[in-house]
Each structure stands twice: as structure tokens, then as C-alpha cells.
Coordinates of N, CA, C and O and ligand atoms in Angstrom, one line a residue:
M1372 N -1.7 19.2 5.9 CA -1.6 17.9 5.2 C -2.9 17.1 5.4 O -3.4 17.0 6.5
N1373 N -3.4 16.5 4.3 CA -4.6 15.7 4.4 C -4.4 14.5 3.5 O -4.0 14.6 2.4
I1374 N -4.5 13.3 4.1 CA -4.3 12.0 3.4 C -5.6 11.4 3.1 O -6.4 11.2 4.0
G1375 N -5.7 11.0 1.8 CA -6.9 10.2 1.4 C -6.6 8.7 1.7 O -5.5 8.2 1.5
I1376 N -7.6 8.1 2.2 CA -7.5 6.6 2.5 C -8.6 5.9 1.7 O -9.8 6.2 1.9
L1377 N -8.2 5.1 0.8 CA -9.2 4.3 0.0 C -10.0 3.5 0.9 O -9.5 2.6 1.6
A1378 N -11.3 3.7 0.9 CA -12.2 3.0 1.9 C -13.3 2.3 1.3 O -14.5 2.4 1.7
V1379 N -13.0 1.5 0.2 CA -14.0 0.7 -0.4 C -14.1 -0.7 0.1 O -15.1 -1.4 0.1
Q1380 N -13.0 -1.2 0.7 CA -12.9 -2.5 1.3 C -11.6 -2.6 2.1 O -10.6 -1.9 1.7
G1381 N -11.6 -3.5 3.1 CA -10.3 -3.8 3.8 C -10.1 -2.9 5.0 O -11.0 -2.3 5.6
A1382 N -8.8 -2.9 5.4 CA -8.4 -2.4 6.7 C -8.0 -0.9 6.6 O -6.9 -0.5 6.8
F1383 N -9.0 -0.1 6.3 CA -8.7 1.4 6.2 C -8.8 2.1 7.5 O -8.1 3.1 7.7
I1384 N -9.6 1.7 8.4 CA -9.8 2.4 9.7 C -8.5 2.4 10.5 O -8.2 3.4 11.1
E1385 N -7.7 1.3 10.4 CA -6.5 1.2 11.1 C -5.5 2.3 10.6 O -4.7 2.8 11.4
H1386 N -5.5 2.6 9.4 CA -4.7 3.6 8.8 C -5.1 5.0 9.4 O -4.2 5.8 9.7
E1387 N -6.4 5.2 9.4 CA -6.9 6.5 10.0 C -6.4 6.7 11.4 O -6.0 7.8 11.8
Q1388 N -6.4 5.6 12.2 CA -6.0 5.7 13.6 C -4.5 6.0 13.7 O -4.2 6.8 14.6
I1389 N -3.7 5.4 12.9 CA -2.3 5.7 12.9 C -2.0 7.2 12.6 O -1.3 7.9 13.2
L1390 N -2.7 7.6 11.5 CA -2.5 9.0 11.1 C -3.0 10.0 12.2 O -2.4 11.0 12.5
Q1391 N -4.1 9.6 12.9 CA -4.6 10.4 14.0 C -3.5 10.5 15.1 O -3.3 11.6 15.6
K1392 N -2.9 9.4 15.4 CA -1.8 9.4 16.4 C -0.7 10.3 16.0 O 0.0 10.9 16.9
L1393 N -0.4 10.5 14.7 CA 0.6 11.3 14.2 C 0.1 12.8 14.1 O 0.9 13.6 13.6
G1394 N -1.1 13.0 14.3 CA -1.7 14.3 14.2 C -1.9 14.8 12.8 O -1.9 15.9 12.4
I1395 N -2.1 13.8 11.9 CA -2.3 14.0 10.5 C -3.8 13.8 10.1 O -4.3 12.8 10.4
Q1396 N -4.3 14.8 9.4 CA -5.7 14.7 9.0 C -5.9 13.7 7.9 O -5.0 13.6 7.0
S1397 N -7.0 13.0 7.9 CA -7.2 12.1 6.8 C -8.7 12.1 6.4 O -9.5 12.6 7.1
M1398 N -9.0 11.6 5.2 CA -10.4 11.5 4.7 C -10.5 10.2 4.0 O -9.6 9.7 3.3
E1399 N -11.7 9.6 4.1 CA -12.0 8.3 3.4 C -12.4 8.6 2.0 O -13.2 9.5 1.7
I1400 N -11.8 7.8 1.1 CA -12.2 8.0 -0.3 C -13.1 6.8 -0.7 O -12.6 5.6 -0.7
R1401 N -14.3 7.1 -0.9 CA -15.3 6.0 -1.1 C -15.9 6.0 -2.5 O -16.5 5.1 -2.9
C1402 N -15.9 7.2 -3.1 CA -16.6 7.3 -4.4 C -15.8 8.3 -5.3 O -14.9 9.0 -4.8
R1403 N -16.2 8.4 -6.5 CA -15.7 9.3 -7.5 C -15.5 10.7 -7.0 O -14.5 11.4 -7.3
E1404 N -16.6 11.2 -6.4 CA -16.7 12.6 -6.0 C -15.6 12.9 -5.0 O -15.0 14.0 -4.9
D1405 N -15.3 11.9 -4.1 CA -14.2 12.1 -3.1 C -12.9 12.4 -3.7 O -12.0 13.1 -3.2
L1406 N -12.7 11.9 -4.9 CA -11.4 12.1 -5.6 C -11.2 13.5 -6.1 O -10.1 14.0 -6.4
K1407 N -12.3 14.3 -6.1 CA -12.2 15.7 -6.5 C -11.8 16.6 -5.4 O -11.4 17.8 -5.6
K1408 N -12.0 16.1 -4.1 CA -11.6 16.9 -3.0 C -10.1 17.0 -2.9 O -9.4 16.1 -3.3
P1409 N -9.5 18.0 -2.2 CA -8.1 18.1 -2.2 C -7.5 17.1 -1.1 O -7.9 17.1 0.0
F1410 N -6.5 16.4 -1.5 CA -5.7 15.6 -0.6 C -4.3 15.4 -1.1 O -4.0 15.6 -2.3
D1411 N -3.3 15.2 -0.2 CA -1.9 15.3 -0.5 C -1.3 13.9 -0.9 O -0.1 13.9 -1.3
G1412 N -2.0 12.8 -0.5 CA -1.4 11.5 -0.8 C -2.5 10.5 -0.5 O -3.5 10.8 0.1
L1413 N -2.3 9.3 -1.1 CA -3.4 8.3 -1.0 C -2.8 7.0 -0.3 O -1.8 6.6 -0.7
I1414 N -3.6 6.4 0.6 CA -3.2 5.1 1.1 C -4.2 4.1 0.6 O -5.4 4.3 0.6
I1415 N -3.6 3.0 0.0 CA -4.5 1.9 -0.5 C -4.2 0.8 0.6 O -3.1 0.2 0.7
P1416 N -5.3 0.4 1.3 CA -5.1 -0.5 2.5 C -5.0 -2.0 2.1 O -5.2 -2.3 0.9
G1417 N -4.8 -2.8 3.1 CA -4.8 -4.3 2.9 C -6.3 -4.7 2.8 O -7.2 -3.9 3.1
G1418 N -6.5 -5.9 2.3 CA -7.8 -6.4 2.2 C -7.8 -7.5 1.1 O -6.9 -8.4 1.2
E1419 N -8.6 -7.4 0.1 CA -8.6 -8.4 -1.0 C -8.4 -7.6 -2.3 O -9.3 -6.9 -2.7
S1420 N -7.3 -7.8 -2.9 CA -7.0 -7.0 -4.1 C -8.0 -7.2 -5.2 O -8.3 -6.3 -5.9
T1421 N -8.5 -8.4 -5.4 CA -9.4 -8.7 -6.5 C -10.7 -7.9 -6.3 O -11.2 -7.3 -7.2
V1422 N -11.1 -7.9 -5.0 CA -12.4 -7.1 -4.7 C -12.2 -5.6 -4.8 O -13.0 -4.9 -5.4
Q1423 N -11.0 -5.2 -4.3 CA -10.8 -3.7 -4.4 C -10.6 -3.3 -5.9 O -11.2 -2.3 -6.3
G1424 N -10.0 -4.1 -6.7 CA -9.8 -3.8 -8.1 C -11.1 -3.7 -8.8 O -11.4 -2.8 -9.6
K1425 N -12.0 -4.7 -8.5 CA -13.3 -4.7 -9.1 C -14.2 -3.5 -8.7 O -14.8 -2.9 -9.5
L1426 N -14.1 -3.2 -7.4 CA -14.9 -2.1 -6.9 C -14.4 -0.8 -7.5 O -15.2 0.1 -7.8
L1427 N -13.1 -0.6 -7.7 CA -12.6 0.6 -8.2 C -13.1 0.8 -9.6 O -13.5 1.9 -10.1
K1428 N -13.3 -0.3 -10.4 CA -13.9 -0.2 -11.7 C -15.4 0.1 -11.6 O -15.8 1.0 -12.3
E1429 N -16.1 -0.6 -10.8 CA -17.5 -0.4 -10.7 C -17.9 1.0 -10.2 O -18.9 1.5 -10.7
L1430 N -17.1 1.5 -9.4 CA -17.3 2.9 -8.8 C -16.7 3.9 -9.7 O -16.7 5.1 -9.4
E1431 N -16.2 3.5 -10.8 CA -15.6 4.4 -11.8 C -14.5 5.3 -11.2 O -14.4 6.5 -11.5
M1432 N -13.6 4.7 -10.4 CA -12.5 5.4 -9.8 C -11.2 5.0 -10.3 O -10.2 5.6 -10.2
F1433 N -11.2 3.8 -11.0 CA -10.0 3.2 -11.4 C -9.1 4.1 -12.3 O -7.9 4.3 -11.9
D1434 N -9.6 4.6 -13.4 CA -8.8 5.4 -14.3 C -8.3 6.6 -13.7 O -7.1 7.0 -13.9
T1435 N -9.2 7.3 -12.9 CA -8.7 8.6 -12.3 C -7.6 8.3 -11.3 O -6.6 9.0 -11.3
I1436 N -7.7 7.3 -10.5 CA -6.6 7.0 -9.5 C -5.3 6.6 -10.2 O -4.3 7.1 -9.9
K1437 N -5.4 5.8 -11.3 CA -4.3 5.5 -12.1 C -3.6 6.7 -12.6 O -2.4 6.9 -12.5
E1438 N -4.4 7.6 -13.2 CA -3.8 8.9 -13.8 C -3.2 9.7 -12.7 O -2.1 10.3 -12.9
M1439 N -3.9 9.8 -11.5 CA -3.3 10.7 -10.5 C -2.0 10.1 -10.0 O -1.0 10.9 -9.8
I1440 N -1.8 8.8 -9.9 CA -0.5 8.2 -9.5 C 0.5 8.5 -10.6 O 1.6 8.9 -10.3
E1441 N 0.1 8.3 -11.8 CA 1.0 8.5 -13.0 C 1.5 10.0 -13.0 O 2.6 10.3 -13.5
D1442 N 0.6 10.9 -12.6 CA 0.9 12.3 -12.6 C 1.7 12.7 -11.3 O 2.0 13.9 -11.1
G1443 N 2.0 11.7 -10.5 CA 2.9 12.0 -9.3 C 2.3 12.1 -8.0 O 3.0 12.4 -7.0
M1444 N 1.0 11.8 -7.8 CA 0.4 11.8 -6.5 C 1.1 10.7 -5.6 O 1.2 9.6 -6.0
P1445 N 1.5 11.1 -4.4 CA 2.1 10.1 -3.5 C 1.1 9.1 -3.1 O -0.1 9.4 -2.8
V1446 N 1.5 7.8 -3.2 CA 0.6 6.7 -2.8 C 1.4 5.7 -2.0 O 2.6 5.5 -2.2
F1447 N 0.6 5.1 -1.0 CA 1.2 4.1 -0.1 C 0.3 2.9 -0.1 O -0.9 3.0 0.3
G1448 N 0.7 1.8 -0.7 CA -0.1 0.6 -0.7 C 0.4 -0.5 0.3 O 1.6 -0.8 0.3
T1449 N -0.5 -1.0 1.1 CA -0.1 -2.0 2.0 C -0.8 -3.3 1.6 O -2.0 -3.3 1.4
C1450 N 0.0 -4.4 1.5 CA -0.5 -5.7 1.2 C -1.4 -5.8 0.0 O -0.8 -5.7 -1.1
A1451 N -2.7 -5.8 0.1 CA -3.5 -5.8 -1.2 C -3.2 -4.5 -2.0 O -3.2 -4.6 -3.2
G1452 N -2.9 -3.5 -1.3 CA -2.6 -2.2 -2.0 C -1.3 -2.4 -2.8 O -1.2 -1.8 -3.9
L1453 N -0.4 -3.1 -2.3 CA 0.9 -3.4 -3.1 C 0.5 -4.2 -4.3 O 1.0 -3.9 -5.4
I1454 N -0.4 -5.2 -4.2 CA -0.8 -6.0 -5.3 C -1.5 -5.1 -6.4 O -1.3 -5.3 -7.6
L1455 N -2.3 -4.2 -5.9 CA -3.0 -3.3 -6.9 C -2.0 -2.4 -7.7 O -2.3 -2.1 -8.8
L1456 N -0.9 -2.0 -7.0 CA 0.0 -1.1 -7.7 C 1.0 -1.9 -8.6 O 1.6 -1.3 -9.5
A1457 N 1.2 -3.2 -8.3 CA 2.2 -3.9 -9.0 C 2.0 -4.0 -10.5 O 0.8 -4.3 -11.0
K1458 N 3.0 -3.8 -11.3 CA 2.9 -3.9 -12.8 C 2.7 -5.4 -13.2 O 2.0 -5.7 -14.1
S1459 N 3.3 -6.3 -12.5 CA 3.0 -7.7 -12.8 C 2.9 -8.6 -11.6 O 3.5 -8.3 -10.5
L1460 N 2.1 -9.7 -11.7 CA 1.9 -10.6 -10.7 C 2.3 -12.0 -11.2 O 1.9 -12.4 -12.3
E1461 N 3.2 -12.6 -10.4 CA 3.7 -13.9 -10.9 C 2.7 -15.0 -11.0 O 2.7 -15.8 -11.9
N1462 N 1.7 -15.0 -10.1 CA 0.8 -16.1 -10.1 C -0.7 -15.7 -10.3 O -1.6 -16.2 -9.8
D1463 N -0.8 -14.6 -11.0 CA -2.2 -14.1 -11.3 C -2.1 -13.3 -12.6 O -1.3 -12.4 -12.7
S1464 N -2.9 -13.6 -13.6 CA -2.9 -12.9 -14.9 C -3.6 -11.6 -14.8 O -3.4 -10.7 -15.6
R1465 N -4.4 -11.4 -13.7 CA -5.1 -10.1 -13.6 C -4.2 -9.1 -12.8 O -3.9 -9.3 -11.7
T1466 N -3.8 -8.1 -13.5 CA -3.1 -7.0 -12.8 C -4.1 -5.9 -12.6 O -5.2 -5.9 -13.2
H1467 N -3.8 -4.8 -11.8 CA -4.8 -3.8 -11.5 C -4.2 -2.4 -12.0 O -4.1 -2.2 -13.2
L1468 N -3.9 -1.6 -11.1 CA -3.4 -0.2 -11.5 C -2.1 -0.3 -12.2 O -1.8 0.4 -13.2
G1469 N -1.2 -1.3 -11.8 CA 0.0 -1.5 -12.6 C 1.0 -0.4 -12.7 O 1.7 -0.3 -13.7
T1470 N 1.0 0.5 -11.8 CA 1.8 1.7 -11.9 C 3.2 1.6 -11.4 O 4.1 2.4 -11.7
M1471 N 3.5 0.5 -10.6 CA 4.8 0.4 -10.0 C 5.6 -0.8 -10.6 O 5.0 -1.9 -10.8
D1472 N 6.8 -0.6 -11.0 CA 7.6 -1.5 -11.7 C 8.1 -2.7 -10.8 O 9.3 -2.8 -10.6
I1473 N 7.2 -3.4 -10.3 CA 7.6 -4.6 -9.4 C 6.7 -5.8 -9.9 O 5.7 -5.6 -10.4
T1474 N 7.3 -7.0 -9.6 CA 6.6 -8.2 -9.8 C 6.3 -8.8 -8.5 O 7.2 -9.0 -7.7
A1475 N 5.0 -9.0 -8.1 CA 4.6 -9.5 -6.8 C 4.1 -10.9 -6.9 O 3.6 -11.3 -8.0
V1476 N 4.2 -11.6 -5.8 CA 3.6 -12.9 -5.8 C 2.5 -12.9 -4.7 O 2.7 -12.5 -3.6
R1477 N 1.3 -13.2 -5.1 CA 0.1 -13.1 -4.2 C 0.2 -14.3 -3.3 O 0.6 -15.4 -3.7
N1478 N -0.3 -14.1 -2.0 CA -0.4 -15.2 -1.1 C 0.9 -16.0 -1.0 O 0.9 -17.2 -1.1
A1479 N 2.0 -15.3 -1.0 CA 3.3 -15.9 -1.3 C 3.8 -16.8 -0.2 O 4.7 -17.6 -0.5
Y1480 N 3.2 -16.8 1.0 CA 3.8 -17.6 2.0 C 3.0 -18.9 2.2 O 3.2 -19.6 3.2
G1481 N 2.0 -19.1 1.4 CA 1.2 -20.4 1.4 C 0.3 -20.4 2.6 O 0.2 -19.4 3.4
R1482 N -0.4 -21.5 2.8 CA -1.5 -21.6 3.8 C -0.9 -21.7 5.2 O -1.4 -21.2 6.1
Q1483 N 0.2 -22.6 5.3 CA 0.7 -22.8 6.6 C 1.2 -21.6 7.3 O 0.9 -21.4 8.5
L1484 N 1.8 -20.7 6.5 CA 2.4 -19.5 7.1 C 1.6 -18.3 6.6 O 2.2 -17.3 6.2
G1485 N 0.3 -18.4 6.6 CA -0.5 -17.4 6.1 C -0.3 -16.1 6.8 O -0.3 -15.0 6.2
S1486 N -0.2 -16.2 8.1 CA -0.1 -15.0 8.9 C 1.1 -15.1 9.9 O 1.2 -16.2 10.5
F1487 N 1.9 -14.1 10.0 CA 3.0 -14.2 10.9 C 3.6 -12.8 11.2 O 3.2 -11.9 10.6
Y1488 N 4.4 -12.8 12.3 CA 4.9 -11.5 12.8 C 6.4 -11.6 12.8 O 7.0 -12.7 13.2
T1489 N 7.1 -10.6 12.4 CA 8.6 -10.6 12.5 C 9.0 -9.1 12.7 O 8.2 -8.2 12.7
E1490 N 10.3 -9.0 13.0 CA 10.9 -7.6 13.1 C 12.1 -7.5 12.2 O 13.0 -8.4 12.3
E1491 N 12.1 -6.6 11.3 CA 13.3 -6.5 10.4 C 13.6 -5.0 10.2 O 12.8 -4.1 10.5
D1492 N 14.8 -4.7 9.6 CA 15.2 -3.4 9.3 C 14.4 -2.8 8.1 O 14.1 -3.5 7.1
F1493 N 14.1 -1.5 8.3 CA 13.4 -0.8 7.2 C 14.3 0.4 6.9 O 14.7 1.1 7.9
A1494 N 14.7 0.7 5.7 CA 15.6 1.7 5.3 C 15.4 3.0 6.1 O 14.3 3.5 6.2
D1495 N 16.5 3.6 6.6 CA 16.5 4.9 7.3 C 15.6 4.9 8.5 O 15.5 5.9 9.2
V1496 N 15.0 3.8 8.9 CA 14.1 3.8 10.0 C 14.6 3.0 11.2 O 14.5 3.4 12.3
G1497 N 15.1 1.8 10.8 CA 15.5 0.9 11.9 C 14.6 -0.3 11.9 O 13.8 -0.6 11.0
K1498 N 14.8 -1.1 13.0 CA 14.0 -2.4 13.1 C 12.5 -2.0 13.3 O 12.2 -1.2 14.2
I1499 N 11.6 -2.6 12.6 CA 10.2 -2.3 12.8 C 9.4 -3.6 12.9 O 9.8 -4.6 12.3
P1500 N 8.2 -3.5 13.6 CA 7.4 -4.7 13.6 C 6.7 -4.9 12.3 O 6.3 -3.9 11.6
M1501 N 6.6 -6.1 11.8 CA 5.9 -6.4 10.6 C 4.9 -7.6 10.7 O 5.3 -8.7 11.1
T1502 N 3.7 -7.2 10.5 CA 2.6 -8.2 10.6 C 2.2 -8.6 9.2 O 1.8 -7.7 8.4
F1503 N 2.3 -9.9 8.9 CA 1.9 -10.3 7.5 C 0.6 -11.1 7.6 O 0.5 -12.0 8.5
I1504 N -0.3 -10.9 6.7 CA -1.6 -11.6 6.7 C -1.9 -12.0 5.2 O -2.1 -11.1 4.4
R1505 N -1.8 -13.3 5.0 CA -1.9 -13.8 3.6 C -1.2 -12.8 2.6 O -1.8 -12.4 1.6
A1506 N 0.0 -12.5 2.9 CA 0.7 -11.4 2.3 C 1.4 -11.8 1.0 O 1.7 -13.0 0.8
P1507 N 1.6 -10.8 0.1 CA 2.4 -11.0 -1.0 C 3.9 -10.8 -0.7 O 4.2 -10.3 0.5
Y1508 N 4.8 -11.1 -1.5 CA 6.1 -10.5 -1.4 C 6.5 -10.0 -2.8 O 5.8 -10.3 -3.8
I1509 N 7.6 -9.3 -2.9 CA 8.0 -8.7 -4.2 C 9.1 -9.6 -4.7 O 10.2 -9.8 -4.1
K1510 N 8.9 -10.2 -5.9 CA 9.8 -11.1 -6.5 C 11.0 -10.4 -7.2 O 12.1 -10.8 -7.1
S1511 N 10.7 -9.3 -7.9 CA 11.7 -8.6 -8.5 C 11.3 -7.1 -8.7 O 10.1 -6.8 -8.7
V1512 N 12.3 -6.3 -8.8 CA 12.0 -4.8 -9.0 C 12.7 -4.3 -10.2 O 13.7 -4.7 -10.6
G1513 N 12.1 -3.2 -10.8 CA 12.7 -2.5 -11.9 C 13.8 -1.7 -11.5 O 14.0 -1.5 -10.3
K1514 N 14.6 -1.1 -12.4 CA 15.8 -0.3 -12.0 C 15.5 1.0 -11.3 O 16.4 1.5 -10.6
D1515 N 14.3 1.5 -11.4 CA 14.0 2.7 -10.7 C 13.4 2.5 -9.3 O 12.9 3.4 -8.6
V1516 N 13.4 1.2 -8.9 CA 12.7 0.9 -7.6 C 13.8 0.7 -6.5 O 14.8 -0.1 -6.7
E1517 N 13.6 1.3 -5.4 CA 14.5 1.1 -4.3 C 13.9 0.1 -3.3 O 12.7 0.2 -2.9
V1518 N 14.7 -0.9 -2.9 CA 14.3 -1.9 -2.0 C 14.4 -1.3 -0.6 O 15.5 -0.8 -0.2
L1519 N 13.4 -1.3 0.3 CA 13.5 -0.7 1.6 C 13.5 -1.7 2.7 O 14.0 -1.4 3.8
A1520 N 13.0 -2.9 2.5 CA 13.1 -3.9 3.5 C 12.9 -5.3 3.0 O 12.3 -5.5 1.9
K1521 N 13.6 -6.2 3.7 CA 13.5 -7.6 3.3 C 13.1 -8.4 4.6 O 13.5 -8.0 5.7
A1522 N 12.4 -9.5 4.4 CA 12.1 -10.4 5.5 C 12.4 -11.8 4.9 O 11.8 -12.2 3.9
D1523 N 13.2 -12.6 5.6 CA 13.5 -13.9 5.1 C 14.1 -14.0 3.7 O 13.8 -14.9 2.9
G1524 N 14.8 -12.9 3.3 CA 15.4 -12.9 2.0 C 14.5 -12.4 0.9 O 14.9 -12.1 -0.2
N1525 N 13.2 -12.2 1.3 CA 12.2 -11.7 0.3 C 12.0 -10.2 0.4 O 12.0 -9.7 1.6
I1526 N 11.8 -9.5 -0.7 CA 11.6 -8.0 -0.6 C 10.1 -7.8 -0.1 O 9.2 -8.3 -0.7
V1527 N 10.0 -7.0 1.0 CA 8.7 -6.7 1.6 C 8.3 -5.2 1.7 O 7.3 -4.9 2.1
A1528 N 9.3 -4.4 1.2 CA 8.9 -2.9 1.1 C 9.8 -2.3 0.1 O 11.0 -2.7 -0.1
A1529 N 9.2 -1.4 -0.7 CA 9.9 -0.8 -1.8 C 9.3 0.6 -2.1 O 8.2 0.9 -1.7
R1530 N 10.1 1.4 -2.8 CA 9.7 2.7 -3.2 C 10.1 3.0 -4.7 O 11.2 2.6 -5.1
Q1531 N 9.2 3.6 -5.4 CA 9.6 4.1 -6.8 C 9.0 5.5 -6.9 O 7.8 5.7 -7.1
G1532 N 9.9 6.5 -6.7 CA 9.4 7.9 -6.8 C 8.3 8.2 -5.8 O 8.5 8.1 -4.6
N1533 N 7.1 8.4 -6.3 CA 6.0 8.8 -5.5 C 5.2 7.6 -4.9 O 4.2 7.7 -4.2
Q1534 N 5.7 6.4 -5.2 CA 5.0 5.2 -4.8 C 5.7 4.4 -3.7 O 6.9 4.0 -3.9
L1535 N 5.0 4.1 -2.6 CA 5.6 3.3 -1.5 C 4.7 2.1 -1.3 O 3.5 2.2 -1.3
V1536 N 5.3 0.9 -1.1 CA 4.5 -0.3 -0.8 C 5.2 -1.1 0.3 O 6.4 -1.2 0.4
T1537 N 4.3 -1.7 1.1 CA 4.8 -2.7 2.0 C 3.9 -4.0 1.9 O 2.7 -3.9 1.7
A1538 N 4.5 -5.2 2.0 CA 3.8 -6.4 1.9 C 3.1 -6.7 3.3 O 2.1 -7.4 3.3
F1539 N 3.6 -6.1 4.3 CA 3.1 -6.2 5.7 C 2.1 -5.1 6.0 O 1.9 -4.2 5.2
H1540 N 1.6 -5.1 7.2 CA 0.6 -4.2 7.6 C 1.1 -3.3 8.7 O 0.9 -3.6 9.9
P1541 N 1.8 -2.1 8.4 CA 2.3 -1.3 9.5 C 1.2 -0.6 10.3 O 1.4 -0.2 11.4
E1542 N 0.0 -0.6 9.8 CA -1.2 0.0 10.5 C -1.7 -0.9 11.6 O -2.5 -0.5 12.4
L1543 N -1.2 -2.2 11.7 CA -1.7 -3.1 12.7 C -0.9 -3.2 13.9 O -1.1 -3.9 14.8
N1544 N 0.2 -2.4 13.9 CA 1.0 -2.3 15.2 C 1.0 -0.9 15.6 O 0.7 0.0 14.9
S1545 N 1.4 -0.6 16.8 CA 1.4 0.7 17.4 C 2.5 1.6 16.9 O 2.5 2.8 17.0
D1546 N 3.5 1.0 16.2 CA 4.6 1.7 15.7 C 4.2 2.6 14.5 O 3.6 2.1 13.5
T1547 N 4.4 3.9 14.6 CA 4.0 4.8 13.5 C 5.0 5.2 12.5 O 4.8 6.0 11.6
R1548 N 6.2 4.6 12.6 CA 7.3 5.1 11.8 C 7.2 4.9 10.3 O 7.8 5.7 9.5
V1549 N 6.5 3.9 9.8 CA 6.4 3.7 8.4 C 5.5 4.8 7.8 O 5.7 5.3 6.7
H1550 N 4.4 5.1 8.6 CA 3.5 6.1 8.1 C 4.2 7.5 8.2 O 4.1 8.3 7.3
S1551 N 5.1 7.7 9.2 CA 5.9 8.9 9.2 C 6.8 9.0 8.0 O 7.0 10.1 7.4
Y1552 N 7.4 7.8 7.6 CA 8.2 7.8 6.4 C 7.4 8.3 5.2 O 7.9 9.0 4.4
F1553 N 6.2 7.8 5.1 CA 5.3 8.2 3.9 C 5.0 9.7 4.0 O 5.1 10.4 3.0
I1554 N 4.8 10.2 5.2 CA 4.5 11.7 5.3 C 5.7 12.5 5.0 O 5.6 13.5 4.3
D1555 N 6.9 12.0 5.4 CA 8.2 12.7 5.1 C 8.4 12.7 3.6 O 8.9 13.7 3.0
M1556 N 8.1 11.5 3.0 CA 8.2 11.4 1.5 C 7.4 12.4 0.8 O 7.8 13.1 -0.1
I1557 N 6.1 12.6 1.3 CA 5.3 13.6 0.7 C 5.8 15.0 0.8 O 5.9 15.8 -0.1
K1558 N 6.3 15.3 2.0 CA 6.9 16.7 2.3 C 8.1 17.0 1.4 O 8.3 18.1 1.0
R1559 N 8.9 15.9 1.1 CA 10.1 16.2 0.3 C 9.8 16.2 -1.2 O 10.7 16.5 -2.0
M1560 N 8.6 15.9 -1.6 CA 8.3 15.8 -3.1 C 7.9 17.2 -3.6 O 7.4 18.0 -3.0
Ligands
LIG669 N1 -4.2 -12.0 0.0 C1 -4.7 -10.7 -0.3 C2 -4.8 -10.5 -1.8 O1 -4.3 -11.2 -2.6 C3 -4.0 -9.7 0.4 C4 -4.1 -9.8 1.9 C5 -4.0 -8.6 2.7 O2 -4.2 -7.5 2.2 N2 -3.8 -8.8 4.0 O3 -5.3 -9.4 -2.2

């Protein structure tokens, strides 16, 4: 198994480190050519969704990644990655890849509560640590989307077929179980 990690901006190194802990090989996806190499799933990290979306276009990776996801490539978006995958954004007219049937709210917790930590249940996994940094949450989901976790009544993790998203950053805690969930998801597909 080899996981591609989008490495144009944001917290990609932390994902590499978690996968390393799990004994899973990974490679950084930085340019168009990298998308031609074989990999079994893609992680889109946290960072700044507007910057990542712009860079994907400038580097001419946007359409290829969108097609790959639509063709069933497993993808895991964290925080900004969730925003990139969301079909609609409640407070932003710019959407990006738009492959997942969710409506997200950017910077949903406001300035006061920009960053916080909590522990909540994650489907089939149990209580996990959740670190939020200027995070979005999911306001609503389409009928094919399974809600995996909530925090404070808001949806913070979900899955639609080959697509997994978390509003929090599982790569910033030592707990590897959400990444294991993604790896299992790939194995079962
Ligand atoms: N606030 C960022 C955005 O809108 C996401 C923050 C993050 O990825 N930690 O893209």
C-alpha cells in the first residue's frame, strides 16, 4: 500500500509521520507528474483551502484529482481538505473539487474558539482526540453520506463511498486510529 499526500501547502508532514507509525508507505504529491505514479489513496491535508485550491489549478492538478476521485480513488480530507471536497460552502461562494455531497461552513467556530481540543466518539473506533484549528464543520449531508462523528452537536466527520473527511486534525495527535480507518476503508474497496 502506498498513500499519496497532497503536499502543495499545509500540514502534510504530520500525515506522513502518522502513516510511518502505521508502517504504511507514502509519497508526496507536489506536481502533475506525481499523479501518474501509482498510489492507492490520497490525503488532502489541513492548511488554507483557498490557497490549496488555487495551487491545484495553477499546477494543473485540479481536473485530474477531481476525475480520480469521481472514478473512485479513496481520498481523505482533513480540515481544509474537507472544504476542498465539499460540494457546497455555506459562507463562501467559491467551491473547489466539490466531489462530496456535504455543505460545510468555513471557520465555523469563530475567532474566539478558533482552536480547541475535545474527545468524542468516532464510528466503529471509539473516543478519539480531536484537535480543531480554524476548523469548518459540516452543516448538512446528502443521502449517501454517513455521519461518523459529531462534536457539540455539529458533524465533524463523514464518509461517502470512497471519500472520508474530518473537520479536525487526526494527524496532530499521536492516536493513529482515524488513519487506520482510512487504510481499512481502502482495503475493503
Ligand atoms: N480555515 C481554513 C480554511 O478555510 C482551514 C483550517 C485548517 O485546515 N486547519 O481553509
